[in-house]
Tab-separated table of C-alpha atoms in Angstrom:
chain	number	residue	atom	x	y	z
A	1	MET	CA	-5.404	31.195	14.509
A	2	GLN	CA	-3.876	33.806	12.266
A	3	PHE	CA	-1.127	33.900	9.722
A	4	PRO	CA	1.778	34.322	9.814
A	5	ILE	CA	2.121	32.134	12.872
A	6	THR	CA	4.442	33.860	15.276
A	7	ASP	CA	4.842	31.180	17.912
A	8	TRP	CA	4.255	27.450	18.135
A	9	THR	CA	2.659	26.367	21.369
A	10	PHE	CA	1.039	23.171	22.558
A	11	GLU	CA	-2.206	25.124	22.913
A	12	ARG	CA	-2.395	25.498	19.131
A	13	TYR	CA	-2.278	21.712	18.732
A	14	VAL	CA	-5.043	21.315	21.324
A	15	THR	CA	-7.172	23.893	19.503
A	16	MET	CA	-6.575	22.158	16.196
A	17	TRP	CA	-7.453	18.726	17.629
A	18	LYS	CA	-10.781	20.044	18.984
A	19	LYS	CA	-12.029	20.640	15.445
A	20	THR	CA	-14.117	17.589	14.514
A	21	LYS	CA	-13.589	18.022	10.779
A	22	LEU	CA	-9.947	17.157	11.324
A	23	HIS	CA	-10.999	13.964	13.134
A	24	ASP	CA	-13.208	12.963	10.224
A	25	ALA	CA	-10.418	13.607	7.735
A	26	LEU	CA	-7.895	11.673	9.822
A	27	PHE	CA	-10.172	8.649	10.241
A	28	ALA	CA	-11.092	8.681	6.544
A	29	SER	CA	-7.390	8.708	5.663
A	30	ILE	CA	-6.717	5.826	8.045
A	31	LYS	CA	-9.630	3.785	6.636
A	32	VAL	CA	-8.543	4.345	3.045
A	33	GLY	CA	-4.933	3.566	3.945
A	34	ILE	CA	-5.799	0.314	5.706
A	35	PHE	CA	-8.113	-0.968	2.981
A	36	ALA	CA	-5.773	0.075	0.171
A	37	SER	CA	-2.744	-1.505	1.838
A	38	VAL	CA	-4.478	-4.791	2.641
A	39	ILE	CA	-6.053	-5.183	-0.801
A	40	SER	CA	-2.933	-4.126	-2.708
A	41	THR	CA	-0.826	-6.515	-0.622
A	42	ILE	CA	-3.216	-9.420	-1.268
A	43	LEU	CA	-3.186	-8.637	-4.986
A	44	GLY	CA	0.594	-8.208	-4.795
A	45	ILE	CA	0.956	-11.687	-3.286
A	46	LEU	CA	-1.056	-13.178	-6.135
A	47	VAL	CA	0.861	-11.279	-8.820
A	48	ALA	CA	4.289	-11.937	-7.275
A	49	ARG	CA	3.541	-15.624	-6.915
A	50	ALA	CA	2.362	-15.857	-10.510
A	51	MET	CA	5.392	-13.948	-11.778
A	52	THR	CA	7.894	-16.089	-9.886
A	53	ARG	CA	6.295	-19.523	-10.081
A	54	TYR	CA	4.653	-19.802	-13.498
A	55	LEU	CA	5.703	-19.446	-17.111
A	56	PHE	CA	3.218	-17.719	-19.383
A	57	PRO	CA	3.366	-15.649	-22.553
A	58	PHE	CA	3.977	-11.903	-22.286
A	59	LYS	CA	5.104	-12.219	-18.671
A	60	LYS	CA	7.368	-9.169	-18.890
A	61	SER	CA	4.665	-7.144	-20.634
A	62	VAL	CA	2.154	-7.948	-17.906
A	63	LEU	CA	4.654	-6.960	-15.227
A	64	GLY	CA	5.447	-3.749	-17.102
A	65	PHE	CA	1.743	-2.912	-17.314
A	66	ILE	CA	1.345	-3.472	-13.578
A	67	MET	CA	4.330	-1.185	-12.924
A	68	LEU	CA	2.978	1.706	-15.040
A	69	PRO	CA	1.461	3.636	-12.109
A	70	MET	CA	4.963	3.986	-10.656
A	71	VAL	CA	6.147	6.071	-13.601
A	72	PHE	CA	3.092	8.260	-14.176
A	73	PRO	CA	2.730	11.404	-12.075
A	74	GLU	CA	0.064	10.861	-9.434
A	75	ILE	CA	-1.915	13.912	-10.540
A	76	ILE	CA	-2.224	12.438	-14.041
A	77	MET	CA	-3.379	9.120	-12.574
A	78	GLY	CA	-5.848	10.897	-10.301
A	79	VAL	CA	-7.382	13.000	-13.067
A	80	GLY	CA	-7.567	9.961	-15.352
A	81	LEU	CA	-9.297	7.904	-12.666
A	82	LEU	CA	-11.693	10.764	-11.926
A	83	ILE	CA	-12.645	11.054	-15.595
A	84	PHE	CA	-13.048	7.271	-15.818
A	85	ALA	CA	-15.258	7.197	-12.709
A	86	ILE	CA	-17.462	10.001	-14.028
A	87	PHE	CA	-17.878	8.388	-17.455
A	88	ALA	CA	-18.559	5.006	-15.847
A	89	GLY	CA	-21.296	6.591	-13.736
A	90	MET	CA	-19.615	5.681	-10.470
A	91	GLN	CA	-20.531	7.664	-7.399
A	92	LEU	CA	-17.484	9.416	-5.977
A	93	SER	CA	-16.871	8.136	-2.455
A	94	LEU	CA	-14.205	6.621	-0.250
A	95	VAL	CA	-14.607	3.407	-2.253
A	96	THR	CA	-13.496	5.101	-5.474
A	97	VAL	CA	-10.650	6.821	-3.621
A	98	THR	CA	-9.590	3.447	-2.210
A	99	ALA	CA	-9.680	1.911	-5.697
A	100	GLY	CA	-7.378	4.659	-6.941
A	101	HIS	CA	-5.018	4.120	-4.037
A	102	ILE	CA	-4.926	0.391	-4.721
A	103	LEU	CA	-3.884	1.172	-8.284
A	104	ILE	CA	-1.108	3.450	-7.044
A	105	CYS	CA	0.083	1.072	-4.276
A	106	LEU	CA	-0.033	-2.209	-6.210
A	107	PRO	CA	3.295	-1.766	-8.072
A	108	PHE	CA	5.153	-1.103	-4.825
A	109	SER	CA	3.637	-4.192	-3.268
A	110	VAL	CA	4.523	-6.312	-6.299
A	111	VAL	CA	8.157	-5.155	-6.302
A	112	ILE	CA	8.611	-5.978	-2.616
A	113	LEU	CA	6.878	-9.339	-2.823
A	114	ILE	CA	8.578	-10.491	-6.027
A	115	SER	CA	11.927	-10.023	-4.309
A	116	ARG	CA	10.762	-12.177	-1.383
A	117	PHE	CA	9.228	-14.891	-3.579
A	118	GLU	CA	12.410	-15.074	-5.651
A	119	GLY	CA	14.440	-15.277	-2.457
A	120	PHE	CA	13.478	-18.800	-1.479
A	121	ASP	CA	13.619	-22.155	-3.169
A	122	LYS	CA	10.318	-23.348	-4.596
A	123	SER	CA	11.374	-26.939	-3.904
A	124	LEU	CA	10.258	-26.309	-0.297
A	125	GLU	CA	6.709	-25.821	-1.547
A	126	GLU	CA	7.002	-28.828	-3.832
A	127	ALA	CA	8.211	-30.987	-0.934
A	128	SER	CA	5.267	-29.878	1.186
A	129	LEU	CA	2.852	-30.784	-1.595
A	130	ASP	CA	4.591	-34.139	-2.073
A	131	LEU	CA	4.195	-34.869	1.631
A	132	GLY	CA	0.422	-34.514	1.426
A	133	GLU	CA	-0.301	-30.883	2.239
A	134	ASN	CA	-2.790	-29.079	0.025
A	135	ALA	CA	-2.046	-25.704	-1.584
A	136	TRP	CA	-3.528	-23.641	1.268
A	137	GLN	CA	-1.683	-25.596	3.955
A	138	THR	CA	1.540	-25.244	1.992
A	139	PHE	CA	1.038	-21.496	1.737
A	140	TYR	CA	0.192	-21.179	5.430
A	141	ARG	CA	2.938	-23.445	6.784
A	142	ILE	CA	5.783	-22.929	4.288
A	143	THR	CA	5.329	-19.879	2.074
A	144	PHE	CA	3.805	-17.427	4.543
A	145	PRO	CA	6.542	-17.743	7.199
A	146	ILE	CA	9.236	-17.256	4.564
A	147	VAL	CA	7.642	-14.286	2.788
A	148	GLY	CA	6.013	-12.887	5.941
A	149	SER	CA	8.583	-10.128	6.321
A	150	GLY	CA	7.918	-9.075	2.723
A	151	ILE	CA	4.177	-9.076	3.367
A	152	LEU	CA	4.663	-6.895	6.438
A	153	ALA	CA	6.966	-4.560	4.489
A	154	SER	CA	4.371	-4.352	1.716
A	155	LEU	CA	1.580	-3.557	4.179
A	156	LEU	CA	3.594	-0.827	5.875
A	157	LEU	CA	4.884	0.769	2.676
A	158	THR	CA	1.530	0.733	0.891
A	159	PHE	CA	-0.224	2.134	3.972
A	160	THR	CA	2.344	4.920	4.132
A	161	ILE	CA	1.954	5.705	0.428
A	162	SER	CA	-1.837	5.695	0.639
A	163	PHE	CA	-1.940	7.731	3.853
A	164	ASP	CA	0.448	10.253	2.308
A	165	GLU	CA	-1.744	10.652	-0.773
A	166	PHE	CA	-5.103	11.169	0.952
């Protein structure tokens, strides 16, 4: 392949796909994206539930702190995380990359899930608990079906953000 590219043909895509380094990079990006999206969505569920269901001091400050990665440029976050990982003696790997992506994706997940948790009446959960269900059964039978679309939206958006970054 040479630059400037004069013509786009299907053969160029076949040639590019035959390079195994591209396969490794693609699969690494998919792995990081999946793990980052699942973990940030699980953490987002916990944070969104806490923010919408409980009263505690400095609630707005905690939410603001969680939202900070949305306002910082990603390069600043990346360099800061790299410096932190080096000073902490962490080995740089896909695990550290995934941790950084979780930090970047978590605010997006929280925003989506807070809107879903605020969108339904918590008396449905209270009624389920009053009727003898435990907390896990209530989440599985009542909460999850109602916020399921938000969970799916969070998974898709955070995967897209993570996949775009790596």
